[in-house]
């Protein structure tokens, strides 16, 4: 499939997705099982245009910055390149907030106040604030709490998020200067929402400025961590591609619809951890560095300390390892006796010693913090993960899902969640000859491990409902896959100056289209039902 065919497919997928969201009333999910809700605009198209103004303005800065960076990134020094990445992080945070603020008043950063405060939406802050003020006691009794069988938020997660909230609470308590500095940055919509929360909780539990500051700081940190994902992604892609291709690929990251829709849920935190882990894993093999494998093990543990969602990323690493070992075997055979039959040659024992030692260091990096928690805080993380898994399975016992229906719905949902341009670029890397050539030549062939894990999750039916949110941790893989396609496009630009449309101009247009899709999807789909007190939404409407 050539470039033009890919462009046509992107256009078709994008138009179909926008038509589904805005031009139809087709359920976004499976009725009676799980559906995403559409945001309504009583004022019609005019109201939509007015609401989208902020995001459209910020998108000019995002796309302009991406273009300037593309022109410069190949020639600049390492320090300047890092500066460009930090700038992309800053603009990414501004973009994500502006897109959310372009929805109707009750769906802006108002959602952040409710989602992070009320236990029905997450529960991590609420438990850290009211139920477990003592971290030592909390960790010591965490395994017993998992045995209670809660199959919603708390029972399906390791203790990492609770510890983070406890840390933020401890930092802000007794630190009025920090509280004031944090509150100076809150948006009007968040402030109004928390005013309502304070009003509703005045009788039962009086809320202090520290409570508001804790929630808002958690919101800001979640946005920052989500945007920071571009840094390890860039470093990972540089293992295989030019700086130009790596930059062009990561610029799609802030404009992925599902990230903006589901912020500030903790799911947006995990891609940074996943991308960092894969980077050190790949680089450890390339450099034959035990220290990098040790870091990879520590990062993997950190991901598992927060969520079992890290498991698919570990599976990606396992497949990358198998591909790399296969490459080593082929290379040894070629060097020793290129004319011999491959089947008659056995790999030398020394070939395995290096990779096995490196993996042992990664395992040590993973196990060491587990042992610290076991001996210091008496928490057995292996047991916690077991109960988390059991509790997660109990969720589907309580909420029935029809496998056959979700098989089709999930495929459509994840394409919309990624955005048509990025989704097609990623998928087309598996059947485009030029992209496959690059993948085959690489030491790790990143396309296939990422695709295999996506397919296994899809076919397993483990996430029937909410795949758009639960699979956010795998989105760095979509960027990696798309990079093979973009690299092929840019090579055509170098080899054939007459290629029409010019691939650099095509990339620029695709990024504009991705930003448009992100705005259109975020303005139409809400990732949260906003219950809380009955009068909550009415009060917010009155405030605005």
XYZ file of C-alpha atoms in Angstrom:
544
model
C 0.000 0.000 0.000
C 1.429 3.360 -1.065
C 1.275 6.695 0.669
C -1.746 7.920 -1.253
C -3.764 4.841 -0.364
C -2.882 5.401 3.303
C -3.983 9.040 3.063
C -7.291 8.007 1.511
C -7.856 5.414 4.234
C -7.103 8.011 6.917
C -9.669 10.343 5.377
C -12.302 7.594 5.221
C -11.724 6.457 8.814
C -11.738 10.037 10.106
C -14.958 10.976 8.328
C -16.614 7.757 9.499
C -15.566 8.369 13.119
C -16.742 11.993 13.145
C -19.985 10.954 11.484
C -20.547 8.240 14.091
C -19.940 10.629 16.996
C -21.676 13.752 15.718
C -24.042 12.633 12.986
C -25.711 9.607 14.517
C -27.274 8.332 17.708
C -25.649 4.905 17.458
C -24.724 3.779 20.990
C -21.053 4.169 21.863
C -20.765 0.695 23.313
C -23.151 -2.200 23.908
C -26.581 -1.192 25.263
C -27.409 -2.584 28.711
C -23.749 -3.527 29.235
C -21.596 -0.405 28.839
C -21.895 2.805 26.819
C -19.999 6.079 26.660
C -22.263 9.110 26.784
C -22.385 11.885 24.219
C -22.043 15.494 25.370
C -25.059 17.480 24.216
C -25.033 21.014 22.776
C -28.523 22.554 22.992
C -27.230 25.650 21.202
C -26.373 23.678 18.070
C -23.378 24.217 15.791
C -22.882 27.785 16.955
C -22.382 26.632 20.530
C -19.893 24.010 19.373
C -17.843 26.600 17.487
C -17.771 28.948 20.469
C -16.764 26.209 22.888
C -13.964 24.976 20.614
C -12.307 28.382 20.201
C -9.756 27.912 23.011
C -8.601 24.515 21.784
C -8.309 25.765 18.210
C -6.129 28.661 19.336
C -3.798 26.442 21.374
C -3.659 23.932 18.506
C -1.984 26.606 16.379
C 0.843 26.780 18.911
C 1.086 22.987 19.186
C 1.217 22.384 15.440
C 3.467 25.376 14.797
C 5.894 24.230 17.476
C 5.872 20.710 16.042
C 6.712 22.065 12.577
C 9.545 24.269 13.849
C 10.929 21.368 15.840
C 10.832 19.085 12.813
C 12.904 21.590 10.851
C 15.481 21.913 13.623
C 15.635 18.653 15.578
C 18.018 16.808 13.238
C 20.713 19.489 13.380
C 20.656 20.673 16.995
C 22.852 19.625 19.915
C 21.742 17.233 22.620
C 21.055 20.056 25.068
C 18.987 21.983 22.534
C 17.119 18.819 21.580
C 16.206 18.286 25.221
C 14.972 21.872 25.301
C 12.678 21.158 22.364
C 11.287 18.139 24.205
C 10.647 20.155 27.373
C 8.870 22.748 25.247
C 6.688 20.029 23.732
C 5.829 18.827 27.246
C 4.794 22.345 28.294
C 2.682 22.899 25.189
C 1.252 19.410 25.604
C -0.011 20.231 29.103
C -1.528 23.497 27.876
C -3.135 21.678 24.941
C -4.660 18.924 27.080
C -6.180 21.424 29.495
C -7.453 23.692 26.716
C -9.173 20.804 24.909
C -10.989 19.806 28.097
C -11.890 23.426 28.781
C -13.512 23.602 25.325
C -16.391 21.379 26.408
C -19.597 22.739 28.028
C -19.090 24.137 31.561
C -20.156 21.040 33.464
C -17.681 18.844 31.538
C -14.549 20.969 31.779
C -12.052 20.664 34.626
C -15.166 20.373 36.755
C -14.936 16.640 36.073
C -11.476 16.595 37.671
C -12.828 17.800 41.008
C -15.525 15.124 41.094
C -13.479 12.253 39.658
C -10.629 12.635 42.134
C -12.684 13.527 45.216
C -15.670 11.205 45.320
C -14.908 7.541 46.183
C -17.429 6.305 43.618
C -15.221 7.578 40.794
C -11.835 6.437 42.067
C -11.489 6.402 45.850
C -7.721 6.814 46.139
C -7.757 10.330 47.560
C -10.770 9.643 49.758
C -9.174 6.582 51.327
C -5.835 8.290 51.842
C -7.494 11.362 53.347
C -10.162 9.865 55.605
C -9.673 6.127 56.033
C -5.904 5.629 56.280
C -4.043 8.687 57.568
C -1.147 6.442 58.684
C 0.844 5.073 55.746
C 2.542 2.318 57.758
C -0.760 0.932 59.006
C -2.263 1.275 55.547
C 0.476 -0.761 53.857
C 0.571 -3.335 56.635
C -3.146 -4.053 56.305
C -3.409 -3.724 52.531
C -3.279 -7.430 51.760
C -6.136 -8.132 54.174
C -8.175 -5.397 52.536
C -7.664 -6.980 49.117
C -9.057 -10.222 50.495
C -12.385 -8.467 51.066
C -13.088 -8.874 47.343
C -13.831 -5.312 46.224
C -14.004 -5.609 42.427
C -14.255 -1.892 41.669
C -11.479 0.663 42.103
C -9.731 -0.155 45.359
C -9.723 -3.947 45.239
C -8.253 -4.178 41.749
C -5.233 -1.937 42.370
C -1.938 -2.228 44.224
C -1.254 0.495 46.820
C 0.787 2.914 44.692
C -1.910 5.515 44.045
C -2.901 5.669 47.702
C 0.726 6.232 48.704
C 1.047 9.074 46.188
C -2.061 10.816 47.511
C -0.865 10.341 51.075
C 2.426 11.949 50.061
C 0.688 14.963 48.501
C -1.521 15.371 51.567
C 1.491 15.243 53.901
C 3.398 17.730 51.738
C 0.615 20.317 51.730
C -0.511 19.952 55.335
C 1.230 22.631 57.385
C 2.645 24.253 54.234
C 0.399 27.274 53.597
C 2.774 28.819 51.057
C 2.612 25.709 48.881
C -1.170 25.532 49.253
C -1.525 29.139 48.155
C 0.829 28.668 45.205
C -1.104 25.620 43.995
C -4.494 27.296 44.344
C -3.327 30.292 42.329
C -3.192 28.057 39.253
C -6.643 26.416 39.474
C -9.008 27.016 36.592
C -12.332 28.751 37.068
C -14.215 25.567 36.235
C -12.317 23.501 38.806
C -12.769 26.189 41.452
C -16.522 26.324 40.831
C -16.816 22.545 41.006
C -14.950 22.339 44.277
C -17.108 25.127 45.679
C -20.077 22.828 45.126
C -18.237 19.893 46.716
C -17.450 22.026 49.758
C -21.071 23.124 49.991
C -22.321 19.544 49.802
C -19.867 18.346 52.448
C -20.168 21.246 54.871
C -22.410 19.312 57.245
C -20.634 15.935 57.131
C -16.949 16.893 56.838
C -15.582 20.388 56.575
C -13.113 20.744 53.722
C -10.002 22.869 54.116
C -7.929 24.725 51.501
C -5.443 21.858 51.767
C -8.095 19.467 50.427
C -8.746 21.617 47.389
C -5.014 22.084 46.823
C -4.373 18.341 47.094
C -6.939 17.511 44.426
C -5.781 20.278 42.090
C -2.099 19.388 42.504
C -2.967 15.781 41.674
C -4.746 17.039 38.541
C -1.711 19.072 37.468
C 0.718 16.240 38.161
C -1.394 13.802 36.149
C -1.411 16.164 33.168
C 2.339 16.716 33.508
C 3.118 13.007 33.704
C 0.901 12.313 30.684
C 2.711 14.990 28.672
C 6.167 13.829 29.848
C 5.626 10.537 28.014
C 7.065 12.162 24.881
C 10.564 12.149 26.416
C 11.082 8.379 26.879
C 9.129 7.833 23.655
C 11.589 10.037 21.769
C 14.530 8.239 23.386
C 13.027 4.853 22.471
C 12.380 5.808 18.859
C 15.913 7.185 18.517
C 17.168 3.631 19.013
C 15.834 2.858 15.533
C 15.002 6.083 13.728
C 16.375 9.496 12.904
C 15.654 12.424 15.200
C 13.290 13.748 12.529
C 11.172 10.586 12.493
C 11.183 10.334 16.287
C 10.051 13.951 16.644
C 7.388 13.644 13.950
C 5.986 10.586 15.712
C 5.866 11.896 19.290
C 4.108 15.097 18.210
C 0.976 12.976 17.780
C 1.031 12.052 21.478
C -0.651 15.130 23.021
C -3.391 14.946 20.380
C -4.579 11.413 21.182
C -8.302 11.755 22.038
C -8.526 9.143 24.801
C -5.853 10.880 26.871
C -7.751 14.175 26.890
C -11.072 12.435 27.494
C -9.943 10.422 30.517
C -7.689 12.903 32.262
C -7.225 13.156 35.227
C -7.806 9.411 35.769
C -4.710 7.500 36.791
C -4.704 5.635 33.460
C -2.980 8.681 31.957
C -0.031 8.180 34.342
C 0.943 4.749 33.138
C 2.198 5.423 29.573
C 5.198 7.330 30.974
C 6.168 4.323 33.084
C 5.551 1.878 30.232
C 7.562 3.886 27.688
C 10.426 4.393 30.153
C 10.547 0.675 30.926
C 10.612 -0.355 27.252
C 13.300 2.259 26.527
C 15.661 0.895 29.193
C 14.848 -2.674 28.168
C 15.721 -2.052 24.513
C 18.730 0.112 25.335
C 19.980 -2.467 27.805
C 20.147 -5.039 25.017
C 21.747 -2.596 22.592
C 24.401 -1.420 25.066
C 24.724 -4.791 26.819
C 24.349 -2.752 29.984
C 23.404 -4.507 33.218
C 22.756 -1.165 34.910
C 20.094 -0.307 32.329
C 18.416 -3.655 32.922
C 18.502 -2.975 36.651
C 16.745 0.347 36.028
C 14.260 -1.405 33.723
C 13.424 -3.816 36.537
C 12.884 -0.972 38.993
C 10.637 0.858 36.521
C 8.657 -2.328 35.884
C 8.155 -2.712 39.634
C 6.996 0.915 39.854
C 4.398 0.243 37.176
C 3.174 -2.860 38.976
C 3.084 -0.923 42.267
C 0.442 1.265 40.617
C -1.542 -1.102 38.427
C -1.775 -4.555 36.872
C -2.209 -2.668 33.594
C 1.597 -2.897 33.403
C 1.365 -6.614 32.593
C 0.771 -6.177 28.821
C 3.859 -3.953 28.659
C 5.883 -6.726 30.294
C 4.521 -9.044 27.605
C 5.745 -6.622 24.925
C 9.205 -6.719 26.523
C 9.131 -10.510 26.487
C 8.345 -10.605 22.766
C 11.030 -7.994 22.047
C 13.490 -10.232 23.881
C 12.576 -13.283 21.805
C 13.008 -11.329 18.572
C 16.366 -9.976 19.711
C 17.618 -13.431 20.685
C 16.505 -14.782 17.318
C 18.519 -12.027 15.642
C 21.576 -12.941 17.721
C 21.291 -16.600 16.718
C 20.957 -15.697 13.032
C 23.916 -13.345 13.255
C 26.134 -15.979 14.888
C 25.213 -18.575 12.278
C 25.929 -16.154 9.470
C 29.334 -15.249 10.883
C 30.473 -18.786 11.719
C 29.320 -20.699 8.655
C 27.112 -18.800 6.216
C 26.847 -21.775 3.842
C 25.673 -24.328 6.407
C 22.086 -25.379 6.913
C 20.589 -23.308 9.747
C 18.850 -26.343 11.189
C 22.179 -28.152 11.759
C 23.785 -25.312 13.730
C 23.168 -24.957 17.423
C 23.773 -21.635 19.176
C 26.896 -21.558 21.320
C 26.335 -21.491 25.104
C 28.164 -18.167 25.339
C 25.480 -16.576 23.173
C 22.918 -16.948 25.950
C 25.079 -15.943 28.893
C 24.992 -12.199 28.241
C 21.212 -11.853 27.774
C 20.481 -14.183 30.689
C 22.728 -12.201 33.038
C 21.129 -8.961 31.882
C 17.621 -10.290 32.455
C 18.740 -11.505 35.893
C 19.658 -7.912 36.760
C 16.208 -6.777 35.629
C 14.598 -9.414 37.825
C 16.769 -8.258 40.729
C 15.668 -4.672 40.149
C 12.054 -5.842 40.242
C 12.314 -8.087 43.298
C 14.427 -5.800 45.506
C 11.679 -3.225 46.254
C 9.203 -6.081 46.762
C 11.452 -7.441 49.506
C 11.838 -4.000 51.077
C 8.064 -3.660 51.311
C 7.763 -7.180 52.694
C 10.320 -6.781 55.477
C 9.723 -3.125 56.382
C 5.950 -2.760 55.919
C 4.882 -6.425 56.020
C 3.093 -6.193 52.676
C 3.387 -9.125 50.272
C 2.990 -7.560 46.832
C 2.772 -10.944 45.118
C -0.276 -11.772 47.226
C -1.740 -8.322 46.582
C -1.371 -8.797 42.834
C -3.033 -12.202 43.092
C -6.054 -10.763 44.904
C -6.148 -7.808 42.497
C -6.404 -10.248 39.609
C -9.092 -12.319 41.326
C -11.087 -9.189 42.157
C -10.799 -7.989 38.564
C -12.214 -11.295 37.354
C -15.090 -10.864 39.811
C -16.018 -7.634 38.054
C -17.113 -9.567 34.968
C -19.064 -11.976 37.149
C -21.035 -9.006 38.490
C -21.311 -7.140 35.170
C -21.983 -9.510 32.307
C -20.384 -8.830 28.941
C -21.254 -10.415 25.588
C -17.960 -11.454 23.993
C -19.121 -11.496 20.370
C -20.606 -8.002 20.567
C -17.545 -6.472 22.201
C -15.196 -8.063 19.697
C -16.417 -5.657 17.040
C -17.135 -2.708 19.322
C -13.661 -2.724 20.883
C -11.964 -2.558 17.488
C -13.988 0.527 16.541
C -13.617 2.056 19.994
C -9.840 1.832 20.086
C -9.513 3.349 16.607
C -11.644 6.313 17.700
C -9.688 6.509 20.959
C -6.384 6.775 19.091
C -7.685 9.106 16.416
C -8.027 8.072 12.781
C -4.707 9.491 11.500
C -2.568 7.879 14.198
C -4.576 4.654 14.142
C -4.226 4.159 10.394
C -0.518 5.079 10.443
C 0.057 2.475 13.156
C -1.967 -0.301 11.539
C -0.646 0.386 8.024
C 2.895 -0.278 9.269
C 1.956 -3.965 9.297
C 1.126 -4.212 5.607
C 3.109 -1.438 3.911
C 6.183 -2.865 2.179
C 8.498 0.045 2.967
C 7.527 0.034 6.641
C 7.880 -3.746 6.888
C 11.361 -3.519 5.373
C 12.409 -1.171 8.162
C 10.844 -3.373 10.787
C 12.593 -6.497 9.488
C 15.965 -4.752 9.478
C 15.709 -3.598 13.100
C 16.996 -5.591 16.056
C 13.608 -5.636 17.774
C 10.933 -5.216 15.074
C 8.750 -3.155 17.391
C 5.681 -3.435 15.164
C 5.027 -7.095 15.875
C 5.319 -7.265 19.684
C 3.056 -4.237 20.026
C 0.531 -5.611 17.542
C 0.603 -9.097 19.086
C -0.183 -7.811 22.581
C -2.978 -5.593 21.246
C -4.470 -8.569 19.397
C -4.212 -10.888 22.403
C -5.954 -8.372 24.644
C -8.631 -7.796 22.027
C -9.320 -11.486 21.416
C -9.097 -12.446 25.092
C -12.117 -10.310 25.995
C -10.351 -9.122 29.160
C -11.460 -5.529 28.643
C -14.984 -5.726 27.267
C -16.081 -2.201 28.058
C -13.858 0.819 28.690
C -11.085 -0.385 26.374
C -10.534 3.232 25.305
C -9.479 4.022 28.881
C -7.926 0.751 30.000
C -5.650 0.490 26.963
C -4.166 3.980 27.295
C -1.013 2.371 28.694
C -0.495 0.671 25.308
C -0.711 3.872 23.262
C 3.084 4.404 23.208
C 3.097 1.231 21.128
C 0.818 2.918 18.586
C 3.327 5.774 18.304
C 6.153 3.258 17.856
C 4.260 1.419 15.133
C 3.360 4.671 13.363
C 7.035 5.670 13.375
C 7.841 2.878 10.902
C 5.267 4.287 8.494
C 6.417 7.885 8.959
C 10.048 6.871 8.485
C 9.149 5.266 5.191
C 7.354 8.460 4.145
C 10.340 10.655 4.989
C 12.767 8.423 3.123
C 10.633 8.862 0.032
C 10.979 12.609 0.524
C 14.778 12.238 0.488
C 14.923 9.857 -2.485
C 12.270 11.433 -4.678
C 11.909 15.188 -4.461
C 8.993 15.039 -6.887
C 6.826 12.824 -4.659
C 3.311 14.302 -4.483
C 2.121 15.215 -1.974
C 5.470 15.914 -0.349
C 5.727 13.637 2.731
C 6.727 16.463 5.073
C 3.702 18.473 3.996
C 1.585 15.330 4.302
C 2.824 14.796 7.882
C 1.959 18.398 8.709
C -1.576 17.915 7.363
C -1.958 14.629 9.236
C -0.956 16.315 12.499
C -3.520 19.060 11.892
C -6.143 16.395 11.204
C -5.153 14.478 14.353
C -5.530 17.651 16.448
C -8.938 18.305 14.894
C -10.040 14.734 15.610
C -8.837 15.069 19.204
C -10.878 18.234 19.738
C -13.961 16.828 18.002
C -13.854 13.568 19.968
C -13.149 15.156 23.354
C -15.952 17.672 22.838
C -18.426 14.908 22.019
C -17.595 11.970 24.306
C -17.521 12.108 28.078
C -15.464 9.492 29.847
C -17.379 9.945 33.081
C -20.916 9.844 34.310
C -21.208 12.721 36.746
C -23.470 11.541 39.547
C -22.433 12.730 43.019
C -25.083 14.744 44.839
C -28.298 15.124 42.881
C -28.044 18.895 42.717
C -24.408 18.923 41.651
C -24.818 19.599 37.938
C -27.675 22.024 38.549
C -25.537 24.039 40.951
C -22.686 24.148 38.447
C -25.044 25.392 35.751
C -26.139 28.148 38.124
C -22.535 29.130 38.869
C -21.643 29.384 35.206
